[in-house]
Amino acid sequence: MSDPTNPFEAMLKMGQDMAKSMNPALEAFTPKGFENMMPTMSAEVMEQFMGKGISPDGLDAKTRLLLTLTGLTIQGAQGEAQIRLTVRHLVEAGATKQEIAETIGQAAMFGGVPAMSKAMELATEVLDAEKED
């Protein structure tokens, strides 16, 4: 921490150096793919715990997940794993590609085109992978 002009950069470097000293493999660490460690819930489970099961007169699980996707899209690139996971759950809940794309497109009004473009790229990756399986 010899350069006091940018304390954030110094703190980041210190954390990286500490991680490398504990485990050299962490130098190339990336959280990309963490969402694959969480299984996709079945449509019935999602409906029970996020939809009509918890609130019979309220929103269904698919609508709640579309709203979640809107919020994650507006946040931008900081929610990559969460966007992928939410899209996977949306497919399981019965959402169409069109519904997912329109939800992400609508979020551009609030989060901007770069956030929408990134979310659309992530959703496309998930949807293409779902198609292959």
Coordinates of C-alpha atoms in Angstrom, one line a residue:
M1 CA 0.0 0.0 0.0
S2 CA 2.7 2.4 -1.0
D3 CA 0.5 4.5 -3.3
P4 CA -2.0 6.4 -1.2
T5 CA -3.6 8.1 -4.2
N6 CA -5.9 5.2 -5.0
P7 CA -6.8 3.2 -1.8
F8 CA -9.4 1.0 -3.5
E9 CA -6.8 -0.2 -6.0
A10 CA -4.3 -0.9 -3.3
M11 CA -6.9 -2.8 -1.2
L12 CA -7.9 -4.8 -4.3
K13 CA -4.2 -5.7 -5.0
M14 CA -3.7 -6.6 -1.4
G15 CA -6.7 -9.0 -1.5
Q16 CA -5.5 -10.6 -4.8
D17 CA -2.0 -11.1 -3.4
M18 CA -3.4 -12.7 -0.2
A19 CA -5.6 -15.0 -2.3
K20 CA -2.6 -16.0 -4.5
S21 CA -0.4 -16.7 -1.5
M22 CA -3.1 -19.0 0.1
N23 CA -3.9 -20.8 -3.2
P24 CA -2.1 -20.0 -6.4
A25 CA -4.9 -21.4 -8.4
L26 CA -7.1 -18.5 -7.3
E27 CA -5.1 -16.2 -9.6
A28 CA -7.3 -17.4 -12.5
F29 CA -10.5 -17.8 -10.4
T30 CA -13.8 -16.7 -11.9
P31 CA -17.3 -17.1 -10.5
K32 CA -18.7 -17.8 -14.0
G33 CA -20.7 -21.0 -13.9
F34 CA -21.5 -20.9 -10.2
E35 CA -25.2 -21.0 -11.1
N36 CA -24.7 -24.5 -12.5
M37 CA -24.0 -25.7 -9.0
M38 CA -27.7 -25.0 -8.1
P39 CA -30.3 -27.3 -9.5
T40 CA -33.3 -26.0 -11.3
M41 CA -36.4 -26.3 -9.1
S42 CA -39.4 -28.1 -10.6
A43 CA -42.3 -26.0 -11.8
E44 CA -44.5 -27.5 -9.0
V45 CA -42.0 -26.5 -6.3
M46 CA -41.6 -23.0 -7.6
E47 CA -45.4 -22.6 -7.8
Q48 CA -45.8 -23.8 -4.2
F49 CA -43.1 -21.6 -2.7
M50 CA -43.1 -18.5 -5.0
G51 CA -46.5 -18.6 -6.6
K52 CA -50.1 -19.5 -6.0
G53 CA -49.2 -22.0 -3.2
I54 CA -48.1 -19.1 -1.0
S55 CA -50.7 -16.6 -2.2
P56 CA -53.7 -18.2 -4.0
D57 CA -54.9 -14.8 -5.2
G58 CA -51.5 -13.4 -6.0
L59 CA -48.9 -13.7 -8.7
D60 CA -47.9 -17.1 -10.2
A61 CA -44.3 -18.2 -10.0
K62 CA -43.6 -17.4 -13.7
T63 CA -44.7 -13.8 -13.3
R64 CA -42.7 -13.4 -10.1
L65 CA -39.6 -14.8 -11.9
L66 CA -40.2 -12.4 -14.9
L67 CA -40.3 -9.6 -12.4
T68 CA -37.0 -10.9 -10.8
L69 CA -35.4 -11.0 -14.3
T70 CA -36.4 -7.3 -14.8
G71 CA -34.7 -6.3 -11.6
L72 CA -31.6 -8.3 -12.3
T73 CA -31.4 -6.9 -15.8
I74 CA -31.6 -3.3 -14.5
Q75 CA -28.7 -4.1 -12.1
G76 CA -26.5 -4.8 -15.1
A77 CA -23.5 -7.1 -15.3
Q78 CA -23.3 -7.6 -11.5
G79 CA -26.0 -10.2 -11.6
E80 CA -24.7 -12.6 -14.3
A81 CA -25.0 -15.8 -12.4
Q82 CA -28.4 -14.8 -11.0
I83 CA -29.7 -13.9 -14.5
R84 CA -28.6 -17.3 -15.9
L85 CA -30.2 -19.1 -13.0
T86 CA -33.5 -17.1 -13.2
V87 CA -33.7 -17.8 -17.0
R88 CA -33.3 -21.5 -16.3
H89 CA -36.1 -21.4 -13.7
L90 CA -38.3 -19.4 -16.1
V91 CA -37.9 -22.1 -18.7
E92 CA -39.0 -24.7 -16.1
A93 CA -41.9 -22.5 -15.1
G94 CA -43.2 -22.4 -18.6
A95 CA -42.0 -19.0 -19.9
T96 CA -41.4 -18.7 -23.6
K97 CA -38.4 -17.2 -25.3
Q98 CA -40.6 -14.3 -26.4
E99 CA -41.7 -13.6 -22.8
I100 CA -38.1 -13.7 -21.6
A101 CA -36.9 -11.4 -24.4
E102 CA -39.7 -8.9 -23.9
T103 CA -39.1 -8.8 -20.1
I104 CA -35.4 -8.0 -20.7
G105 CA -36.2 -5.5 -23.5
Q106 CA -38.6 -3.7 -21.2
A107 CA -35.9 -3.4 -18.5
A108 CA -33.8 -1.4 -21.0
M109 CA -36.1 1.6 -20.2
F110 CA -34.8 1.6 -16.7
G111 CA -31.4 0.0 -16.8
G112 CA -30.2 1.2 -20.2
V113 CA -29.3 -0.6 -23.4
P114 CA -25.9 -2.0 -22.2
A115 CA -27.6 -3.7 -19.3
M116 CA -30.3 -5.1 -21.6
S117 CA -27.7 -6.3 -24.1
K118 CA -25.7 -8.1 -21.5
A119 CA -28.9 -9.8 -20.0
M120 CA -30.0 -10.8 -23.5
E121 CA -26.6 -12.3 -24.2
L122 CA -26.8 -14.3 -20.9
A123 CA -30.4 -15.4 -21.5
T124 CA -29.5 -16.5 -25.1
E125 CA -26.6 -18.6 -23.7
V126 CA -29.0 -20.4 -21.3
L127 CA -31.7 -20.8 -23.8
D128 CA -29.3 -22.3 -26.4
A129 CA -27.9 -24.7 -23.7
E130 CA -31.5 -25.7 -22.8
K131 CA -32.2 -26.4 -26.5
E132 CA -29.1 -28.6 -26.7
D133 CA -30.2 -30.7 -23.7

